[in-house]
XYZ file of C-alpha atoms in Angstrom:
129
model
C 64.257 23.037 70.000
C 65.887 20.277 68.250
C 64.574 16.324 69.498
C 68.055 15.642 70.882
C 68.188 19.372 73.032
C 64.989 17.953 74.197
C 65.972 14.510 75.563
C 67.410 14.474 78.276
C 68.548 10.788 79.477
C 66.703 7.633 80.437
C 63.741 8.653 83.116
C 62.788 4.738 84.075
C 62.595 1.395 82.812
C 58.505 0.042 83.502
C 58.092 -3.526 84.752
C 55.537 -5.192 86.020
C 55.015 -7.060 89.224
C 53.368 -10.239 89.778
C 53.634 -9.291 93.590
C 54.906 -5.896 94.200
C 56.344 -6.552 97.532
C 58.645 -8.886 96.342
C 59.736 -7.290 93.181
C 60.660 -4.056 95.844
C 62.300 -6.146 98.091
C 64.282 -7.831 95.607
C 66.087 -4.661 94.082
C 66.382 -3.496 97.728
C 68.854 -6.044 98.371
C 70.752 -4.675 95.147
C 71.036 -1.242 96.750
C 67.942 0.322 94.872
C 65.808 2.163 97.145
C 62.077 2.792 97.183
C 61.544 6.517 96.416
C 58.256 7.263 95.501
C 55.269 4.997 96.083
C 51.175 5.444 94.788
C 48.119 3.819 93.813
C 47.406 4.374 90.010
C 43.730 2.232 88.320
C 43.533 0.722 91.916
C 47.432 -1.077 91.398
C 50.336 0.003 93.768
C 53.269 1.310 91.410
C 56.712 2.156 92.845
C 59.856 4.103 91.929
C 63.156 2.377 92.501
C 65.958 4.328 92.412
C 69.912 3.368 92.622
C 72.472 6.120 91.455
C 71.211 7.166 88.103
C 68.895 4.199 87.668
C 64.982 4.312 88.072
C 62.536 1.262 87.893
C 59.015 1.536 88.293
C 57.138 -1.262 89.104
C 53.399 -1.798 89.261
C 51.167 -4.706 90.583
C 49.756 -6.338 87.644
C 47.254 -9.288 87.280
C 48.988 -11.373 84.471
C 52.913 -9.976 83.983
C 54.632 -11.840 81.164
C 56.512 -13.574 83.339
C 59.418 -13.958 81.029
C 62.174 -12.386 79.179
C 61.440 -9.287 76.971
C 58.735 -8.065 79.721
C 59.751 -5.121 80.698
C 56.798 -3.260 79.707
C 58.186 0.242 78.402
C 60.985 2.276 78.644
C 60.770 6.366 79.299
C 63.022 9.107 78.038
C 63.175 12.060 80.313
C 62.515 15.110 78.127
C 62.261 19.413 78.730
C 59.029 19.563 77.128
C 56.969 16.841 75.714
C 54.326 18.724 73.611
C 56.685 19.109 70.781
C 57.820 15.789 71.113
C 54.362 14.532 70.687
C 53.531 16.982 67.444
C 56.580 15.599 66.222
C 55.518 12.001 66.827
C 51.481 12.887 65.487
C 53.394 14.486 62.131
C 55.344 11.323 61.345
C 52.076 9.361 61.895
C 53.716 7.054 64.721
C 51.098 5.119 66.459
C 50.343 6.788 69.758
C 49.351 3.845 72.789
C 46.859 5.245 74.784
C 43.863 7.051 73.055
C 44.022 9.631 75.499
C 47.004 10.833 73.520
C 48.969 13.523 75.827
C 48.229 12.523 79.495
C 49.166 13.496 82.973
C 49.228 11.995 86.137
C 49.871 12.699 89.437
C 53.285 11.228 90.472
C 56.379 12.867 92.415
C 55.950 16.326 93.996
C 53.872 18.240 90.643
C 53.292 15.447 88.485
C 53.938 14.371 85.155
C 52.705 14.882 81.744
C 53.588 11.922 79.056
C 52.509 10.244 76.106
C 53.477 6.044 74.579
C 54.530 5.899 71.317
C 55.032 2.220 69.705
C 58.156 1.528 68.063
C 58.875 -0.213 64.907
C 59.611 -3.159 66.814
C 56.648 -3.182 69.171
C 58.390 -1.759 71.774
C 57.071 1.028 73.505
C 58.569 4.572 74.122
C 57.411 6.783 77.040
C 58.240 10.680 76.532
C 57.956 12.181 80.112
C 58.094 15.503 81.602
C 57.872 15.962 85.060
C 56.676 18.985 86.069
């Protein structure tokens, strides 16, 4: 399967919270609703969702604060193991030393994996199972 086949659309945009509750209740009053809430490393994260938009948000201890800090975007993909060989064969820098990962969000969970950009950014390839 061809990259593009693979990629589907924009899964979420990732931004941190200095205080979760009010980063929630601020894109409530937008119309975004809260549709999927955890605890992930002890921090509350949160799914916002309005039409074909997601945010998650997560409590964190020292957000930027400032523009540019939303922390990652993810791409919704089919099947993110060839996505990833394809990202280990060009020698992109992979985020998290775990490489591949998984976690337990929405109904089966997800498997992922961060790649940084060439301009620092980082890019989240997500499956959800």
């Amino acid at each position: 399967m061809e990259p593009k086949d693979n990629i589907i659309g924009l899964q979420h945009i990732g931004l941190p919270a200095k205080d979760f509750d009010e980063t929630v209740e601020f894109y409530k009053t937008f119309g975004f609703e809260l549709v999927y809430e955890t605890v992930n490393e002890g921090n509350r994260v949160g799914f916002l969702r309005l039409h074909n938009v997601t945010i998650e948000t997560w409590q964190e201890a020292n957000p930027a604060l400032r523009a540019g800090a939303v922390d990652h975007f993810a791409l919704d993909v089919r099947e993110v193991e060839p996505l990833y060989e394809l990202a280990l064969s060009k020698g992109y820098p992979i985020k998290d030393p775990e490489g591949l990962r998984f976690l337990p969000f929405w109904e089966k969970g997800i498997r992922f994996f961060n790649v940084i950009g060439p301009n620092g950014e980082t890019v989240e390839f997500s499956q959800m199972l």
